[in-house]
XYZ file of C-alpha atoms in Angstrom:
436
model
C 0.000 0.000 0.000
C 2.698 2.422 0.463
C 3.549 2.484 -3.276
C -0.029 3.413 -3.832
C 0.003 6.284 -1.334
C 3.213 7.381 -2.867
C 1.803 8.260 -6.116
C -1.573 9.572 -4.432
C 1.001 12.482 -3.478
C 2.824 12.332 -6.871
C -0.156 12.839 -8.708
C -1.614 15.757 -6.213
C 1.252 17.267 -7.473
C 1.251 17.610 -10.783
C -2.235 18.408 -10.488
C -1.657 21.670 -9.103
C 0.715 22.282 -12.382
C -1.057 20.791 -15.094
C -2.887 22.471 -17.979
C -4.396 22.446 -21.201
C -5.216 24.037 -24.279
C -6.086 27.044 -22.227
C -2.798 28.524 -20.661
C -2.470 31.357 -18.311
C 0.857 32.715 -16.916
C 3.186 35.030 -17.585
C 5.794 36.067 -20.744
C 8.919 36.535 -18.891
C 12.150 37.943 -20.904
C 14.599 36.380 -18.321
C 12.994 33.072 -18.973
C 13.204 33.310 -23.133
C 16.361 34.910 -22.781
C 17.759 31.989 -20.620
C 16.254 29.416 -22.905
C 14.500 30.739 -26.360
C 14.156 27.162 -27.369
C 11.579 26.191 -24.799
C 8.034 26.236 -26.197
C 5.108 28.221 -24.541
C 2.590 25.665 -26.009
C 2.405 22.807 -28.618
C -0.719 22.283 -30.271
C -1.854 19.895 -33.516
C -3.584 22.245 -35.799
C -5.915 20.662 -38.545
C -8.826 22.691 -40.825
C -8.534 26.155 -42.542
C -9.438 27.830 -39.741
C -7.802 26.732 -36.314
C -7.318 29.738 -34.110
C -4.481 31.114 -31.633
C -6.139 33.773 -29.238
C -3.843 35.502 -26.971
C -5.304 38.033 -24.408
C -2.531 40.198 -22.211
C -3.306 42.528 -19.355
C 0.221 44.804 -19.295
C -0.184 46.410 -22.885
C 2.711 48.803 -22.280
C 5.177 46.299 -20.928
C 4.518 44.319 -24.344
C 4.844 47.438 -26.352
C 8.379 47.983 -24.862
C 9.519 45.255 -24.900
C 8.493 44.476 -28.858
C 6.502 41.448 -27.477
C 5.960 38.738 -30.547
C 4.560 35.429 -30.878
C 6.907 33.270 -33.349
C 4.644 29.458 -34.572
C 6.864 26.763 -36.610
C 5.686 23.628 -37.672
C 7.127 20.304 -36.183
C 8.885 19.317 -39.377
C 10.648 22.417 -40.051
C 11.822 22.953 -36.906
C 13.433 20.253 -36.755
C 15.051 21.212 -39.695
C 16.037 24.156 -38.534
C 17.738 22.414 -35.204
C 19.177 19.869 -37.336
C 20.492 22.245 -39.747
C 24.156 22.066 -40.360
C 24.920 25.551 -40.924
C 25.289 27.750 -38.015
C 22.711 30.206 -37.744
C 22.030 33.290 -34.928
C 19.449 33.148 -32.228
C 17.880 35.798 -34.890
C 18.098 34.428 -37.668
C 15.929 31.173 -36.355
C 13.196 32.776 -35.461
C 13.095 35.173 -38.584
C 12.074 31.802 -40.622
C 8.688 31.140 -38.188
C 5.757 29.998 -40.824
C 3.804 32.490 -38.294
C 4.858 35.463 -36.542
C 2.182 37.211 -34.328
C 3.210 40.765 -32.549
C 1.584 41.104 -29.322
C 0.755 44.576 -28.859
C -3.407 44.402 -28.009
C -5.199 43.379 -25.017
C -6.626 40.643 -27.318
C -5.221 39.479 -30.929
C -6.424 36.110 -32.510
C -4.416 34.672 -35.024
C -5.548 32.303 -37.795
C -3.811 29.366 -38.778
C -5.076 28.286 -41.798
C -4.318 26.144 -45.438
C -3.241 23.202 -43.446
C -2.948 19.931 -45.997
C -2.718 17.800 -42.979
C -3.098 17.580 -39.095
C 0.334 18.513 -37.912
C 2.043 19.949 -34.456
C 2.846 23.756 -34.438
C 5.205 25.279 -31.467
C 5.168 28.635 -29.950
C 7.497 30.434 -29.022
C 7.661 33.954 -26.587
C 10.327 36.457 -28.212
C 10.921 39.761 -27.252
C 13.677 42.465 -27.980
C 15.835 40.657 -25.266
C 15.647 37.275 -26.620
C 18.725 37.266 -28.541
C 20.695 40.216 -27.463
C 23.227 40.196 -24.646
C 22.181 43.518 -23.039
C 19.482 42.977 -20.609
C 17.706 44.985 -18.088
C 14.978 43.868 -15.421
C 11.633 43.858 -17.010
C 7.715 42.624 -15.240
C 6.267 39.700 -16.401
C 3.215 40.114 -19.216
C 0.346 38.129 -17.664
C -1.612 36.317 -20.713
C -3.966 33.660 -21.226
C -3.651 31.883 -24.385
C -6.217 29.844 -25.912
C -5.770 27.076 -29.018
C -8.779 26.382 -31.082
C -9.716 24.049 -33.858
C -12.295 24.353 -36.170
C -15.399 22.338 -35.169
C -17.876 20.598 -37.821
C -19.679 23.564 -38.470
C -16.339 25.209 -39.290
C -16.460 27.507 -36.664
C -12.975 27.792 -34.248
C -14.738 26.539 -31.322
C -13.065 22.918 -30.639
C -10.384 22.431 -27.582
C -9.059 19.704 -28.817
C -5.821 19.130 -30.805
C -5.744 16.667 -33.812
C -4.370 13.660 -31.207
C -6.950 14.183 -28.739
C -9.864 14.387 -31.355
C -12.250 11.589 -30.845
C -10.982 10.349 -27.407
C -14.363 12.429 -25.672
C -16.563 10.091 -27.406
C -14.797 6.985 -26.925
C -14.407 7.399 -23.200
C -18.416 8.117 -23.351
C -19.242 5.174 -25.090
C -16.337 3.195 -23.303
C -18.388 3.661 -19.874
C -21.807 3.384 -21.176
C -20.921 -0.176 -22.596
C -19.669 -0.645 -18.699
C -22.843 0.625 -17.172
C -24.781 -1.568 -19.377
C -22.958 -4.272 -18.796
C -23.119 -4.180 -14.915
C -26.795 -3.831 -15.086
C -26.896 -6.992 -17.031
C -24.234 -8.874 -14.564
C -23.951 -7.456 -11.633
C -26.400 -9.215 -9.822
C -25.384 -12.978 -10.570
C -21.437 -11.609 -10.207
C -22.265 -10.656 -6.561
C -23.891 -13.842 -6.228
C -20.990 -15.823 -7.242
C -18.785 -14.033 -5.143
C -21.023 -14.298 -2.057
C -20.520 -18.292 -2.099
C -16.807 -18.121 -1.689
C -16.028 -20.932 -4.018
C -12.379 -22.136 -4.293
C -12.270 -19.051 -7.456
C -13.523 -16.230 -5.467
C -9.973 -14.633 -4.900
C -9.068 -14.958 -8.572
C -12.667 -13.634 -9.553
C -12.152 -10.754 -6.628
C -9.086 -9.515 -8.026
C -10.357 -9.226 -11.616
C -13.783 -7.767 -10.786
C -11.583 -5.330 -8.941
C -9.625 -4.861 -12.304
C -12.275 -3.897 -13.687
C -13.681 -1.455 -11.758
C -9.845 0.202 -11.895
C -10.828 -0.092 -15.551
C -13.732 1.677 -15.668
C -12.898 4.399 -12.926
C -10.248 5.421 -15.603
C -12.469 5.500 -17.984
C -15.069 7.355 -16.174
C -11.931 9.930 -14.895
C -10.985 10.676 -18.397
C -14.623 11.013 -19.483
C -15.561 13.822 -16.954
C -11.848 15.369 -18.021
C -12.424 15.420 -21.316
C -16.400 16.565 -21.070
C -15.038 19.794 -19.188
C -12.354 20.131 -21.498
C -14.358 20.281 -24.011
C -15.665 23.619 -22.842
C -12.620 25.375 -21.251
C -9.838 23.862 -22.380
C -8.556 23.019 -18.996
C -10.633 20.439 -17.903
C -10.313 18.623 -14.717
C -6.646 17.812 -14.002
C -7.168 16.184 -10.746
C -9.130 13.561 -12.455
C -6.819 12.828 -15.237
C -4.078 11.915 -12.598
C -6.914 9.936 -11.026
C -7.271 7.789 -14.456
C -3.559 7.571 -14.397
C -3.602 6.287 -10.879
C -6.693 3.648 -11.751
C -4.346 2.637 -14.563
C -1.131 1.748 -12.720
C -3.228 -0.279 -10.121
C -4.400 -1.730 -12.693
C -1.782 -2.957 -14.432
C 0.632 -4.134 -11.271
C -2.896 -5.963 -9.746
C -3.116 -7.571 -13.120
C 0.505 -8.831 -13.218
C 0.195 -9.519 -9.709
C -1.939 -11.812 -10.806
C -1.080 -13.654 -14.048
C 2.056 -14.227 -12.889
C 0.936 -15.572 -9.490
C -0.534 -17.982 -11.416
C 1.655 -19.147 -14.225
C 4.535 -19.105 -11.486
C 2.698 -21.561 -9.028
C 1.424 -23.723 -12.002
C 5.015 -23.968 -12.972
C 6.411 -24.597 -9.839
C 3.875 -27.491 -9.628
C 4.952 -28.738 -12.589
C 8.680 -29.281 -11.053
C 7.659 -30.690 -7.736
C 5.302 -32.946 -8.184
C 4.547 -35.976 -10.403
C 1.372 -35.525 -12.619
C -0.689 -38.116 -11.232
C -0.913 -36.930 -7.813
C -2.759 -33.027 -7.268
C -0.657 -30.181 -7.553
C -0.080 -28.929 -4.588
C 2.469 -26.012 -4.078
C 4.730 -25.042 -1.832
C 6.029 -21.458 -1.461
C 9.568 -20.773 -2.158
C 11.511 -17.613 -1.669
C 12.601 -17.783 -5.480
C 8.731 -17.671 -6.354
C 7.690 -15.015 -3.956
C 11.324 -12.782 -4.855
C 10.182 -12.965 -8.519
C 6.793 -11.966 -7.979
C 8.159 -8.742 -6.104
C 10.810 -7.538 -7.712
C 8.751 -7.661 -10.929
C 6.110 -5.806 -9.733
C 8.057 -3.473 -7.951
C 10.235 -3.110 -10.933
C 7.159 -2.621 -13.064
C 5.389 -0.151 -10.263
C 8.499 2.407 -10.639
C 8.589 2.389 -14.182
C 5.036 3.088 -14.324
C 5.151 6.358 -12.272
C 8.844 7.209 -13.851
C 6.692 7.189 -17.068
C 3.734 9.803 -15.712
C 7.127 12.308 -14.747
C 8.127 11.511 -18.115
C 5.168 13.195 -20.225
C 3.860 15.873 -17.760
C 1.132 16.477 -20.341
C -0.266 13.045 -21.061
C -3.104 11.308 -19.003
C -2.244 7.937 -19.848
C 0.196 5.486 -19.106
C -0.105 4.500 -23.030
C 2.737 7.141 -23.898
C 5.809 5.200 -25.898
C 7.869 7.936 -25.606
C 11.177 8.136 -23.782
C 13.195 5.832 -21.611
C 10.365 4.878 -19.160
C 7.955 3.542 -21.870
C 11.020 1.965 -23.828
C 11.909 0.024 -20.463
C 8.047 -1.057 -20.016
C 7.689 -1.957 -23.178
C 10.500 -4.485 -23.060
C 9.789 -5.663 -19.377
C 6.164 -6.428 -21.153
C 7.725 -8.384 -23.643
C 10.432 -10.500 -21.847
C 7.186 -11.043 -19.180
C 5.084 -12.010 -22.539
C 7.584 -14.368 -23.593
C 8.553 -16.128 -20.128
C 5.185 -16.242 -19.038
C 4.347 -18.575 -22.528
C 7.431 -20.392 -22.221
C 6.036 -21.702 -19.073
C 2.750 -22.138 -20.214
C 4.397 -24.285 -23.447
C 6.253 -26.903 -21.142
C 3.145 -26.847 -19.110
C 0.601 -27.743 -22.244
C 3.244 -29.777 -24.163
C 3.075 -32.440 -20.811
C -0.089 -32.055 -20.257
C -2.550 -35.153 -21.020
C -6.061 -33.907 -20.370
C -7.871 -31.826 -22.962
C -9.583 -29.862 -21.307
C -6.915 -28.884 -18.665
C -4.828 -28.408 -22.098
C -7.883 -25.918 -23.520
C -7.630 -24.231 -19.839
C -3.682 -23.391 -20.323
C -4.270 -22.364 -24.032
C -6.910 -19.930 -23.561
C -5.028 -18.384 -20.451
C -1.747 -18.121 -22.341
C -3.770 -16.378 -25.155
C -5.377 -13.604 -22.363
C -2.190 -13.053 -20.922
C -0.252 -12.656 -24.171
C -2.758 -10.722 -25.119
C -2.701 -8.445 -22.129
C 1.622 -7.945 -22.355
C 1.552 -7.670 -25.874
C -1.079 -5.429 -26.605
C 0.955 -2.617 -26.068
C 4.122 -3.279 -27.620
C 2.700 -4.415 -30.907
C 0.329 -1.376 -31.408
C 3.071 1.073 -30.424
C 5.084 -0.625 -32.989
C 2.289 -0.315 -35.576
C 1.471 3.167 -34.870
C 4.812 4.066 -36.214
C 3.483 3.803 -39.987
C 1.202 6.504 -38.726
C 1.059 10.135 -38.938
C 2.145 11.559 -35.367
C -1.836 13.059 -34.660
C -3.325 9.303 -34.929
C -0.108 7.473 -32.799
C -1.532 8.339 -29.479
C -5.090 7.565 -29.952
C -4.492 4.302 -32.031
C -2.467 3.208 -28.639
C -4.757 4.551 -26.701
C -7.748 2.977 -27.988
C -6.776 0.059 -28.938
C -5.000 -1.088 -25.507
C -7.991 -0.056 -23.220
C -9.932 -2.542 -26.056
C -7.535 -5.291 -25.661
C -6.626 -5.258 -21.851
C -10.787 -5.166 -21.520
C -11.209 -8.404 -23.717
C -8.341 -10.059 -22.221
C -9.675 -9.613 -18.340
C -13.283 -10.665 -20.347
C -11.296 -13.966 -21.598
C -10.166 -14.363 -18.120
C -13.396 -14.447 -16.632
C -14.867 -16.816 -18.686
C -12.050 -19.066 -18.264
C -12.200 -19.003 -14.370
C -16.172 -19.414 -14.053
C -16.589 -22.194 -16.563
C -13.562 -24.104 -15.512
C -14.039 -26.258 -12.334
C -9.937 -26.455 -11.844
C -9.459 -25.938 -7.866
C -6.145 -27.085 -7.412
C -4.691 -25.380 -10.222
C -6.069 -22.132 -8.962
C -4.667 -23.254 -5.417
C -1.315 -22.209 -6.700
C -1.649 -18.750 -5.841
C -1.297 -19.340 -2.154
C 2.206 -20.592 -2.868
C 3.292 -17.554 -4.287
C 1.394 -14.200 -3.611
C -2.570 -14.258 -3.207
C -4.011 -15.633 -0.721
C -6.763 -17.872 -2.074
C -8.698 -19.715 0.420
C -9.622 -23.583 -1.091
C -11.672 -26.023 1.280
C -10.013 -29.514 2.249
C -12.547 -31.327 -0.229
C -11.219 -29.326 -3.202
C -7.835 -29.971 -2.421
C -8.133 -33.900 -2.714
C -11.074 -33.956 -5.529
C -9.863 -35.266 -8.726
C -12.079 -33.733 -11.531
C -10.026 -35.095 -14.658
């Protein structure tokens, strides 16, 4: 639990200094002049008439100081920082696709004739920027606003090109929840209420679940007030985050509970008798140092991309590292399962090892093959293609899982997780029931 109230903290905190497509705060020379590279916002553009609106409260001080608004697209600013010439601070910025001189209390600027969705940068110059000489100067207080063009056509829409389309599936992602706990609730709660040999395994993925649709629900009241204000809620998009890193270390908490103690079975004892497992430090050291391991990259991943609201990202060293601790756990979790089925002489405890090995490849996997896919992409459709289509696979994988554990009558397989981690309570006449 301490883990967990760890990143309660961690994510109070960069609540208080998150935003969104609404930005207030303040254009300070000192700041550009100390680092003119930095970015005041990054937005996706898309349409022929997406919007920048800039509002400013110290006129004067932006008159002074020749206040300007400089907006290059992704591509060629890269360029221009790959370049191998050398070029001036100046010279740089004279080559912005947009150049916007702030001089009103309000200004909107239209960004128009774009072919494709792509990511524009802004940058705050001022007369200061690039010159040596500089004198103390206050702050110009602004609040900037991004806009895309909505259906109508009309610069209304918060929403960059890579969020575009995530409102609506997080709406329809927790009606088809609601629906479906009106339909099952009921008999779930009375399955769980006989506490059957299966009622920890069935506990911890009901409780998956609900993680699962908390985040869901999280992101969906986000996004609804973002929709309006272009702020949103950013306490409850670190609340999604938070469902979704329970989620994922109660999940492998769990799979590998299981494939470890149905290996370790395997070992010990002969097949003829009933497994029956013994915990071992090696078993129990596993379990924690992957979970740990996969607990810290998790929240090193959330410091990683200040600005994203899903542990989905695959960029930087974080999401590299998950991605691969995903696969090697993909790949040693069916390696086990393999010897395990190969040996095996009953069908149907054969069908019962295939279908988990496909939910739990499925759940690892998921990930690393969509980011991998998304590459062929254009950079607005990466995030939501990984977005979407993990929540959709982790969700069918935890529905294969269910299926699996109430139509299956295998007790002492499911036994094995009190040799490892979970605690799962089986009475003395499942232990010695043969039902193969």
């Amino acid at each position: 639990m301490r883990w967990r109230l760890l990143w309660l903290l961690c994510a109070a905190a960069r609540w208080w200094g998150a935003g969104g497509k609404t930005l207030r705060g303040g254009f300070g020379s000192a700041a550009a002049r100390l680092d003119p590279w930095r970015p005041v916002a990054r937005f996706q553009f898309y349409g022929d008439h997406a919007v920048l609106c800039v509002r400013i409260k110290n006129v004067a001080a932006a008159v002074t100081k020749a206040a300007r608004l400089h907006l290059f697209q992704a591509q060629e600013w890269q360029k221009l920082q790959n370049g191998i010439e050398d070029q001036s601070c100046t010279e740089k910025f004279s080559k912005a696709q947009l150049t916007m001189t702030v001089n009103h209390t309000e200004q909107n600027l239209t960004v128009s004739q774009i072919p494709y969705p792509e990511t524009w940068y802004v940058f705050y110059v001022d007369k200061f920027t690039c010159e040596e000489n500089y004198s103390e100067s206050e702050d110009i207080q602004f609040e900037m606003v991004l806009l895309n063009p909505d259906a109508e056509g009309n610069p209304l829409d918060h929403f960059s090109a890579g969020e575009s389309g995530l409102h609506e599936f997080f709406f329809l992602l927790v009606l088809a929840y609601f629906v479906t706990a009106c339909i099952y609730a009921q008999s779930l709660w009375q399955t769980l209420k006989k506490h059957g040999p299966m009622h920890t395994v069935l506990r911890v993925l009901t409780v998956a679940l609900l993680l699962q649709a908390g985040s869901a629900l999280a992101n969906y009241l986000h996004f609804s007030s973002y929709s309006k204000d272009g702020i949103g809620v950013p306490f409850m998009g670190s609340l999604s985050e938070l469902c979704d890193i329970v989620l994922q270390v109660q999940m492998l908490y769990l799979l590998l509970s299981l494939c470890m103690g149905w290996t370790i079975g395997r070992m010990k004892k002969s097949h003829g008798r009933p497994l029956q497992w013994d915990s071992t430090p090696t078993s129990t050291g596993i379990a924690v140092v992957v979970v740990v391991t996969q607990s810290f990259l998790l929240i090193w991943e959330q410091f990683e991309d200040t600005n994203h609201h899903s542990y989905h990202s695959h960029h930087g060293l974080a999401s590299g590292l998950l991605i691969g601790l995903r696969v090697c756990l993909a790949l040693s979790l069916a390696a086990g399962l393999y010897q395990i089925i190969t040996v095996e002489r009953s069908t149907l405890k054969r069908e019962f090892y295939i279908t988990f090995a496909k939910a739990c490849i499925l759940w690892f996997l998921c990930h690393p093959c969509l980011a991998t896919i998304a590459v062929i992409f254009r950079e607005y459709q990466r995030e939501k293609i990984i977005t979407m289509g993990v929540i959709l696979c982790q969700c069918i994988s935890m529905i294969v899982l269910y299926r699996l554990f109430l139509s299956h009558s295998l007790y002492w397989e499911v036994s094995s997780l009190s040799s490892v981690t979970l605690p799962l309570t089986v009475s003395s006449g499942h232990k010695n029931r043969h039902h193969f």
